[in-house]
Coordinates of C-alpha atoms in Angstrom, one line a residue:
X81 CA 0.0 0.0 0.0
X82 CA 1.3 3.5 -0.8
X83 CA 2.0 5.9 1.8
X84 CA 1.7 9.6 1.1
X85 CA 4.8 11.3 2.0
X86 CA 5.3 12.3 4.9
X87 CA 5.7 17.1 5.7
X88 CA 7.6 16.3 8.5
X89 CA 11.6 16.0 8.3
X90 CA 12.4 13.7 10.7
X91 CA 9.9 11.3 9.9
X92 CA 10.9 11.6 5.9
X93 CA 14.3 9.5 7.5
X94 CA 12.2 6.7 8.4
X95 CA 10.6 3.9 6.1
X96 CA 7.9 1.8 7.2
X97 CA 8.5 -1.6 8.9
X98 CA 8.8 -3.8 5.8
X99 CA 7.8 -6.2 8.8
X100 CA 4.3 -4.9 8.6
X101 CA 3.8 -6.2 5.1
X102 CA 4.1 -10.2 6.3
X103 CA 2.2 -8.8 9.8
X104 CA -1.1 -7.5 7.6
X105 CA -1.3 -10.6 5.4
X106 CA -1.1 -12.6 8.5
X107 CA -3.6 -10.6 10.7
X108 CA -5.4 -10.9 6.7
X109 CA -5.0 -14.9 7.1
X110 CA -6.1 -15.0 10.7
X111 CA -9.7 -13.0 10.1
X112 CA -10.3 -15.4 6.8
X113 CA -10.1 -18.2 9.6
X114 CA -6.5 -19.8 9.0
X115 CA -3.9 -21.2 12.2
X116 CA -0.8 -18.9 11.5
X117 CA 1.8 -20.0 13.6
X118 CA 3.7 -16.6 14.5
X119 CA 7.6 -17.2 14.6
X120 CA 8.2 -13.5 13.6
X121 CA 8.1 -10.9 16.3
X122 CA 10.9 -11.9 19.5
X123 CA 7.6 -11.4 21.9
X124 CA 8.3 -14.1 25.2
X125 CA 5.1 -15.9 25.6
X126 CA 5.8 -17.0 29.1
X127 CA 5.0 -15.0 31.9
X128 CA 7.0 -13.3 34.5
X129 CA 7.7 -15.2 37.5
X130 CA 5.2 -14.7 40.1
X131 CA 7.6 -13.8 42.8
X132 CA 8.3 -10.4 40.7
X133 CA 4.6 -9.7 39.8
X134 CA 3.7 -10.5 43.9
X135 CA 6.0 -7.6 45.1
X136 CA 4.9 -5.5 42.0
X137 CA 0.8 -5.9 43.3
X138 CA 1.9 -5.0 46.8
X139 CA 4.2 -1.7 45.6
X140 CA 1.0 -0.7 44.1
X141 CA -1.2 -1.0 47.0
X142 CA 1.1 1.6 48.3
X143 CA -0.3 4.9 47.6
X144 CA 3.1 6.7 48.0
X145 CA 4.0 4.6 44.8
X146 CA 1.5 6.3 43.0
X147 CA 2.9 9.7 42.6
X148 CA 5.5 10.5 39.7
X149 CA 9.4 9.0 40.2
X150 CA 12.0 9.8 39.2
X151 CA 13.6 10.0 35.8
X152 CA 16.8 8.2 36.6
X153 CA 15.5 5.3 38.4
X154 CA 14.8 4.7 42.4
X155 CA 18.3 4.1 44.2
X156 CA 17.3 1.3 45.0
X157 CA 17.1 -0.1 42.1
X158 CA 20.2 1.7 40.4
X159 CA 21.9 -0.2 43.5
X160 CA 20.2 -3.4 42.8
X161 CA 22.0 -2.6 39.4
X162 CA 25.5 -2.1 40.2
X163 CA 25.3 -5.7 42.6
X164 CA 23.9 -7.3 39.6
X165 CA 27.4 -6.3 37.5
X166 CA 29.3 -7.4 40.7
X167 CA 27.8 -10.4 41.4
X168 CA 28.3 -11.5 37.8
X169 CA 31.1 -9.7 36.2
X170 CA 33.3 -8.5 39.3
X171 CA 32.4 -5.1 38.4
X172 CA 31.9 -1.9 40.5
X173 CA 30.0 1.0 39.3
X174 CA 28.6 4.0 41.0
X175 CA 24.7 4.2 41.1
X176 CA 24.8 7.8 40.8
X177 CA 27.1 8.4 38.5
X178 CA 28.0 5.3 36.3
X179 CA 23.9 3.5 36.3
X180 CA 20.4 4.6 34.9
X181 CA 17.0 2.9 34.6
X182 CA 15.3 3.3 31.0
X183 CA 11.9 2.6 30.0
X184 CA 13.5 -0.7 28.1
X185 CA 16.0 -0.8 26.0
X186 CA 14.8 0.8 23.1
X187 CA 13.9 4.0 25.3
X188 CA 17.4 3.7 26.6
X189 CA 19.1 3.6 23.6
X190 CA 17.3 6.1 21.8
X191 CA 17.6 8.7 24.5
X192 CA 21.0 7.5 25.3
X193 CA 22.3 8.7 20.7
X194 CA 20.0 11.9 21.2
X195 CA 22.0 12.4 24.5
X196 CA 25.6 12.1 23.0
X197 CA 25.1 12.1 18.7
X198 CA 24.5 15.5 17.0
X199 CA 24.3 16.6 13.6
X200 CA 27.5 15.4 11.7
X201 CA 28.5 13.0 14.0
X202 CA 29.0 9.4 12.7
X203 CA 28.0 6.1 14.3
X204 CA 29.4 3.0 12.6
X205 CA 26.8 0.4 13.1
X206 CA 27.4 -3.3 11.7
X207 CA 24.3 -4.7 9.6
X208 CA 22.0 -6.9 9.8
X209 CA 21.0 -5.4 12.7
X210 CA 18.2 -4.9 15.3
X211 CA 16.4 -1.8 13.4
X212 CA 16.9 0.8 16.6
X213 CA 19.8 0.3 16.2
X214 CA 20.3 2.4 12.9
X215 CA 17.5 4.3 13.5
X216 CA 18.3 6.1 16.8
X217 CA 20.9 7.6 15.3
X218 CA 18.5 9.0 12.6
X219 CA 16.7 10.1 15.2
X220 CA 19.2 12.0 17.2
X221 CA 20.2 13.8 13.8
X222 CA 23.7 11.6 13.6
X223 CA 24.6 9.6 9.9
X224 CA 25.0 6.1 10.1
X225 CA 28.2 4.0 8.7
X226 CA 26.8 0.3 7.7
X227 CA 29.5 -1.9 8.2
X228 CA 29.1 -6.0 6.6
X229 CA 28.6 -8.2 9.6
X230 CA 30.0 -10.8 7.7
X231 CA 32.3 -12.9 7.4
X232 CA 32.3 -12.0 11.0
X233 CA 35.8 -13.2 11.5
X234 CA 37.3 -10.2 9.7
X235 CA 34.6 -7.7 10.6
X236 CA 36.5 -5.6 12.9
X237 CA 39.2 -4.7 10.1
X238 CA 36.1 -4.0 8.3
X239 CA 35.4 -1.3 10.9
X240 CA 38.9 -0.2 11.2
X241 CA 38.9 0.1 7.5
X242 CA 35.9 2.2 7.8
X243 CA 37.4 4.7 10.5
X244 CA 40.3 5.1 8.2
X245 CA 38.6 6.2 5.4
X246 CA 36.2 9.1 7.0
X247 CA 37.1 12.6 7.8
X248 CA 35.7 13.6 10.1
X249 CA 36.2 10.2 12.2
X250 CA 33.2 8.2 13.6
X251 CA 32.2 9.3 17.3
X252 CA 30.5 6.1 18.2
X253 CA 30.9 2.1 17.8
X254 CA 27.2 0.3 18.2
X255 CA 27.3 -3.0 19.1
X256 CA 25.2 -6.4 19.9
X257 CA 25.9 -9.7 21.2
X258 CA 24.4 -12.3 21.4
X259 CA 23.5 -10.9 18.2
X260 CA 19.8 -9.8 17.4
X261 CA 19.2 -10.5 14.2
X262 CA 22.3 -12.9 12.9
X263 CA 22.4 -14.4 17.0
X264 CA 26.1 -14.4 16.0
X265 CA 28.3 -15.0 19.8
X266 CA 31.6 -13.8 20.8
X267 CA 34.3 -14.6 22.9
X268 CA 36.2 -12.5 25.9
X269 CA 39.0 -12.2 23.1
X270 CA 36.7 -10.6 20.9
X271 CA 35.8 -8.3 23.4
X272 CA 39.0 -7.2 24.6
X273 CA 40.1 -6.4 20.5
X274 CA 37.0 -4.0 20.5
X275 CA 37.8 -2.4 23.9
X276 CA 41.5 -2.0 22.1
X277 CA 40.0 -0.8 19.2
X278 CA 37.8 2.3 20.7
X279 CA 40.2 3.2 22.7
X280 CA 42.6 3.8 19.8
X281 CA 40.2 5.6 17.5
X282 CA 39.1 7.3 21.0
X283 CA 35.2 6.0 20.2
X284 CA 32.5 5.9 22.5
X285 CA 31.5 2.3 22.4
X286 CA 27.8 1.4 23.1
X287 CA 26.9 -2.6 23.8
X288 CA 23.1 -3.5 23.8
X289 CA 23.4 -6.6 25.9
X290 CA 20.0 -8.0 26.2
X291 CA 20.3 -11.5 25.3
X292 CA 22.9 -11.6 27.8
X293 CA 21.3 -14.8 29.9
X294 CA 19.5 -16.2 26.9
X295 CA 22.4 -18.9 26.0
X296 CA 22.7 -22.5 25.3
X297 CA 25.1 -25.2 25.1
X298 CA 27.3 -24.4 28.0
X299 CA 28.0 -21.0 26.2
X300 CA 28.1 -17.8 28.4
X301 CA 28.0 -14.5 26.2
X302 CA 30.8 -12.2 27.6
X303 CA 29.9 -8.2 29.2
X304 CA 32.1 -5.5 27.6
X305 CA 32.8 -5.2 31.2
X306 CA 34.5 -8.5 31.4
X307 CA 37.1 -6.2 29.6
X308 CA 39.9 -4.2 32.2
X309 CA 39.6 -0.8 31.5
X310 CA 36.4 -0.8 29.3
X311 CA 34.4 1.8 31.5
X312 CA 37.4 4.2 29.8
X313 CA 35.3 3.9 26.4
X314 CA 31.9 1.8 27.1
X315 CA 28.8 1.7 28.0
X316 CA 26.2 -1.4 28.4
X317 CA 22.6 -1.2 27.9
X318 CA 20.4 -4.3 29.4
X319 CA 16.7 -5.1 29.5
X320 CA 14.7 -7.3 32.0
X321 CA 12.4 -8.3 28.8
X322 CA 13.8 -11.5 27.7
X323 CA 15.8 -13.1 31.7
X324 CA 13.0 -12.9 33.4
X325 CA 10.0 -12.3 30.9
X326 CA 9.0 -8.9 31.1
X327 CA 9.3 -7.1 28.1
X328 CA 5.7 -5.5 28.4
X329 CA 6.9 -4.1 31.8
X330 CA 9.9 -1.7 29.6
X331 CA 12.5 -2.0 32.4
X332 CA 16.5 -1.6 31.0
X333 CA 19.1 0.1 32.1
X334 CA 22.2 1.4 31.0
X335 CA 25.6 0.9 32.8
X336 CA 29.2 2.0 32.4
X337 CA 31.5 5.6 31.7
X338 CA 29.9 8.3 33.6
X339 CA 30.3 10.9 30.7
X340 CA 27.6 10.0 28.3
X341 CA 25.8 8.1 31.6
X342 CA 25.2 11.8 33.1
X343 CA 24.2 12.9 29.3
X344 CA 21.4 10.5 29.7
X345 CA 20.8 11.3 32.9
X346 CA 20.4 14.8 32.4
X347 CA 18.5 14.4 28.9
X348 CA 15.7 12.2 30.7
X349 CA 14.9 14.4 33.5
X350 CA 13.6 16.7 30.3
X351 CA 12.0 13.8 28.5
X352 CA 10.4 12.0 31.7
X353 CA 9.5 11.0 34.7
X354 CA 10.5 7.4 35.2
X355 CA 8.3 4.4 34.7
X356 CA 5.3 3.5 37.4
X357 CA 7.5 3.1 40.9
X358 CA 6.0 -0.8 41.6
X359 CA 7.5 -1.6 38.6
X360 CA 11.0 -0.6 39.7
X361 CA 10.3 -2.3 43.1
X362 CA 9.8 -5.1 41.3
X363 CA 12.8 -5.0 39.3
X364 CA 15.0 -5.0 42.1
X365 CA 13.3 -8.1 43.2
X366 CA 13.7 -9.1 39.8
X367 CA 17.8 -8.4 39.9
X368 CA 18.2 -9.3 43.6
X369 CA 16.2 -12.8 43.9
X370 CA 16.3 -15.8 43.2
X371 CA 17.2 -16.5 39.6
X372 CA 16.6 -20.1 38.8
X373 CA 13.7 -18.6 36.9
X374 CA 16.2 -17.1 34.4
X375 CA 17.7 -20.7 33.9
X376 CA 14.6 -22.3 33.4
X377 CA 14.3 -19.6 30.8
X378 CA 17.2 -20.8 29.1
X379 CA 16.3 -24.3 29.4
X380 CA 13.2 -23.7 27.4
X381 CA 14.1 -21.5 25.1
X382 CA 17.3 -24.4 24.3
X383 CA 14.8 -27.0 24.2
X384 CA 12.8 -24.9 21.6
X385 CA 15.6 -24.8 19.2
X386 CA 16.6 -28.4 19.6
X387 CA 12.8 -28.8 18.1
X388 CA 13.0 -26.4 15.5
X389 CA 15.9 -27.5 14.5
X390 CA 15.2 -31.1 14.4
X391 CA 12.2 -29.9 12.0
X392 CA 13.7 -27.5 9.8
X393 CA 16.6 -30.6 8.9
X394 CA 13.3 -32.5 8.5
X395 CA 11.9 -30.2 5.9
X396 CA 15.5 -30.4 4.1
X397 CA 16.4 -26.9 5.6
X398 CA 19.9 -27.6 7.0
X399 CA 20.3 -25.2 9.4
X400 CA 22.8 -24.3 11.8
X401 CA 21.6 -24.3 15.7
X402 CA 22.5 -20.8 17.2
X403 CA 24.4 -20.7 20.2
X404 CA 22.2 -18.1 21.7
X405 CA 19.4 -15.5 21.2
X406 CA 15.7 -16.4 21.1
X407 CA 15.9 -16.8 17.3
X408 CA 17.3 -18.4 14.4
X409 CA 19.1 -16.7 11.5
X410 CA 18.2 -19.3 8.9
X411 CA 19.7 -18.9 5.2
X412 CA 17.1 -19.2 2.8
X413 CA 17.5 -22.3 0.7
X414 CA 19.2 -22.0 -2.4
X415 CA 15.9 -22.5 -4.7
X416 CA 14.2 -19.5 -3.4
X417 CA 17.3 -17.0 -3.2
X418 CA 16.4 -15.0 -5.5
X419 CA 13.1 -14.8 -4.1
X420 CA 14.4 -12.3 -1.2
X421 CA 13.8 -13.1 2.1
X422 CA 10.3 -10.7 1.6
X423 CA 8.9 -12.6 -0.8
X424 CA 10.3 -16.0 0.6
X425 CA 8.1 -15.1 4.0
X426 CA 4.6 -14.5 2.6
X427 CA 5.4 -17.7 0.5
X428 CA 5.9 -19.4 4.1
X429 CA 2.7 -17.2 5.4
X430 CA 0.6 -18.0 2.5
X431 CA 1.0 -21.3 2.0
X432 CA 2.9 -23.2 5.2
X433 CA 0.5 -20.9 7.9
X434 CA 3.8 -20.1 9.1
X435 CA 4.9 -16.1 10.2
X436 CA 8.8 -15.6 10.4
X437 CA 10.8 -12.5 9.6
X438 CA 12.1 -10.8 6.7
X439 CA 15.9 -10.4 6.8
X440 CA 16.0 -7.6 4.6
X441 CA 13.8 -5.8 7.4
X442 CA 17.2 -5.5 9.0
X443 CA 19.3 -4.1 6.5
X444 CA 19.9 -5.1 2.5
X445 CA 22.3 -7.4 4.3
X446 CA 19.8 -9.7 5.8
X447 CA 18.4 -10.3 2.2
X448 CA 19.2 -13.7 2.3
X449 CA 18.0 -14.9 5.4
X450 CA 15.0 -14.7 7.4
X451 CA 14.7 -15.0 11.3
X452 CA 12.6 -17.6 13.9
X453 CA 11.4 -16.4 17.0
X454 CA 11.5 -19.2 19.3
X455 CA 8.2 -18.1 20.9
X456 CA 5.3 -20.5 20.6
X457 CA 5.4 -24.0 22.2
X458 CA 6.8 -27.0 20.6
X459 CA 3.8 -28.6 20.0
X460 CA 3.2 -25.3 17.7
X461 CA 6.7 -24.9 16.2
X462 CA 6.6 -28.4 15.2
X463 CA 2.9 -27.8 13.9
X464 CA 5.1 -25.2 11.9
X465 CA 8.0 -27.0 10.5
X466 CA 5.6 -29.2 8.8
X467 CA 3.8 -26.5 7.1
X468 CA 7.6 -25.3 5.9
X469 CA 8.3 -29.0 5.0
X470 CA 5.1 -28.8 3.1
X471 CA 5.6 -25.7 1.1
X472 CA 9.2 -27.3 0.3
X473 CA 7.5 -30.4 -1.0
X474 CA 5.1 -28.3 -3.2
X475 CA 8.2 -26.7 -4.7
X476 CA 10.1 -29.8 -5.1
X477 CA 12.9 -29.6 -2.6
X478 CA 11.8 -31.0 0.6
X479 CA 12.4 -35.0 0.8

C-alpha cells in the first residue's frame, strides 16, 4: 500500500516496517479463519515469574507509589544494578554516576544517541541489525556507517577500514551480542580487540546486551565489562524483557562511563518522569532474587531450538543451531534465493500458515535470510515446520 509522503523531516528518515507487510497478510489470514503459527516478532510468551509480579501488586497498593518518580531510576534499584554487575562480572559502578533505569532498551538507547550524537557525528553500526539500532541515530540527527557483519571473522578490520577512510572520524561504535538479528556470539578475546579498538580511534562504544542470559550449550555470552579498563570507552545497555520475561513491563538500564551516563541522565529528567515506581520495586526483586527462573528460561528457550531444528533438517532446511538469542538466522535455501527473504516469507505465510521474519527488514544485508522467533510452544513450532516441510515439497525440494 502507498504511503503519502510524509511534511515532516524527521519522519521523511524513516521507512515503514517492511515487517508490517508479512504482519497485515497474516492478521489478513487469521480473520479469513487460517492457524498462523507466528515465529516473527521476539515477543516471550511466558509469563513473569510470580515472585516479581507479587512484590509489584503489593508496591501498588502503596499509595506513595502512585505519585511521579523519578527519571533516573529509584536508588534502589540503580543499587540493585550495580550488585547485579558485581555479582556476575566482578564489576563496580557508581549508582549515581556510572547507572540509569530506562523505559526498556529501546527507550534507553534512543535517548542514550539523542543524548551524545549530533548533527554530523557518525555512528558505525554493523548490519543486519536490530532496526533501533540504525535508527536512533537517525533520530538523534547523527549519519550512520553500515559496516558487513560478515564474514564476521574479519569484521573488525572491516570497521577499522571504515574509521580510516572518513574525515571527520566516527564518534561512536554500536554493538550487539548475542547478536539480534544474525544471534552471532563472541568470545572474551573478541571483546577485549573492540575495547583495544575504541580506545585507539578514542570511540564511544555502546553494547546493547539484552540476550545476555538467553544462551545454550554451555556458552556464556561475555559483558564489555569483562574487559579491564572498558568503562574508559563503554557503556552497556540491558533489559529485563527476555531473563526474566518482562518485556511489556519496559524496564532496561544502561551501565558504564559516567560521561555519556550523566548525558542521559540529564536528557531524561527533560524527556520523563521514570516508569510506574512498583515496577521498579519489582525489578529490584527481579535483579536481587532468586534467579533459577532465568535458567529455566534458558532451558526452554534451548529445548525450543533443539525442536525447530530437528524440523527444519526435517523439511531439508539444513540449518545451523544458534548458540544463543531467542531466534534463528536461517539462510534461505538456495531454490528461493532470488526470491528475497520478503517474498520467501509470505510464500511461508501464504501457504505453510507459518509467520517468520524478513531479513532484509534489517538491512539489505539480511536479504538472504530470514529470522525464527522461538516463541510458541513446541507442539506449535513443530505444527510449523511441517507446514515449511510442506511448502518445500510443493516446490520440489523437501524429501
Amino acid at each position: 500500500m502507498q504511503t503519502e509522503p510524509s511534511p515532516y523531516h524527521l519522519i521523511q528518515r524513516l521507512p515503514p516496517y517492511v515487517f508490517n507487510i508479512v504482519n497485515e497478510l497474516k492478521y489478513k489470514a487469521r480473520r479469513a479463519g487460517d492457524d498462523i503459527v507466528d515465529l516473527g516478532m521476539g515477543n516471550p510468551d511466558q509469563p513473569t515469574p510470580q515472585h516479581i509480579v507479587d512484590k509489584m501488586v503489593e508496591a501498588t497498593r502503596n499509595p506513595r507509589n502512585h505519585r511521579y518518580s523519578v527519571s533516573r531510576g529509584i536508588y534502589r534499584l540503580r543499587v540493585a544494578i550495580c550488585d547485579w554487575y558485581q555479582r556476575r562480572y566482578g564489576v563496580e559502578f557508581d549508582p549515581d554516576s556510572e547507572a540509569v533505569v530506562t523505559i526498556g532498551s529501546k527507550e534507553g538507547l534512543s535517548h542514550l544517541m539523542m543524548a551524545v550524537t549530533g548533527p554530523g557525528d557518525t555512528v558505525i553500526v554493523p548490519e543486519p541489525t536490530y532496526p533501533i539500532h540504525s535508527y536512533s541515530v537517525v533520530i538523534a540527527g547523527g549519519d550512520v556507517r553500515s559496516v558487513p557483519m560478515f564474514p564476521h571473522e574479519t569484521m573488525l578490520d572491516r570497521i577499522r577500514e571504515a574509521i580510516e577512510d572518513m574525515w571527520p572520524r566516527p564518534k561512536t561504535l554500536l554493538l550487539n551480542y548475542p547478536h539480534n538479528p544474525t544471534t552471532v556470539s563472541v568470545d572474551h578475546d573478541f571483546m577485549t580487540e573492540v575495547v583495544a579498538l575504541a580506545r585507539e580511534y578514542e570511540l564511544l562504544l555502546i553494547h546493547d546486551f539484552a540476550y545476555a542470559d538467553i544462551t545454550f550449550d554451555g556458552y556464556e555470552a561475555p559483558s564489555i565489562f569483562s574487559v579491564p579498563g572498558a568503562k574508559d570507552v563503554a557503556v552497556e545497555l540491558f533489559s529485563l524483557s527476555k531473563s526474566y520475561n518482562m518485556a511489556g513491563w519496559r524496564v532496561g538500564f544502561v551501565v558504564g562511563n559516567p560521561k555519556p551516563i550523566n548525558a542521559l541522565i540529564r536528557l531524561k529528567s527533560y524527556m520523563d518522569y521514570g516508569m510506574f515506581q512498583p515496577i521498579q520495586i519489582a525489578s529490584i526483586i527481579a535483579l536481587n532474587g532468586p534467579q533459577d527462573c532465568v535458567a529455566k528460561n534458558r532451558e526452554l528457550y534451548q529445548s525450543r531450538r533443539d525442536t525447530l531444528i530437528r524440523g527444519l533438517h526435517r523439511a531439508g532446511w539444513n540449518v545451523e543451531p544458534p548458540k544463543s538469542t531467542m531466534f534463528v538466522w536461517a539462510p534461505i535455501p538456495e531454490p528461493f534465493r532470488e526470491m528475497g527473504s520478503l517474498e520467501f516469507s509470505k510464500m511461508l505465510l501464504l501457504e505453510g500458515k507459518v509467520a517468520v521474519s524478513p531479513g532484509i527488514g534489517f538491512g539489505k544485508h539480511g536479504d538472504d535470510f530470514v529470522r525464527i522467533a522461538l516463541v510458541e510452544n513446541e507442539q506449535r513450532i513443530q505444527q510449523a515446520t511441517r507446514g515449511i516441510r510442506r511448502v518445500f515439497q510443493q516446490h520440489g525440494l523437501a524429501p
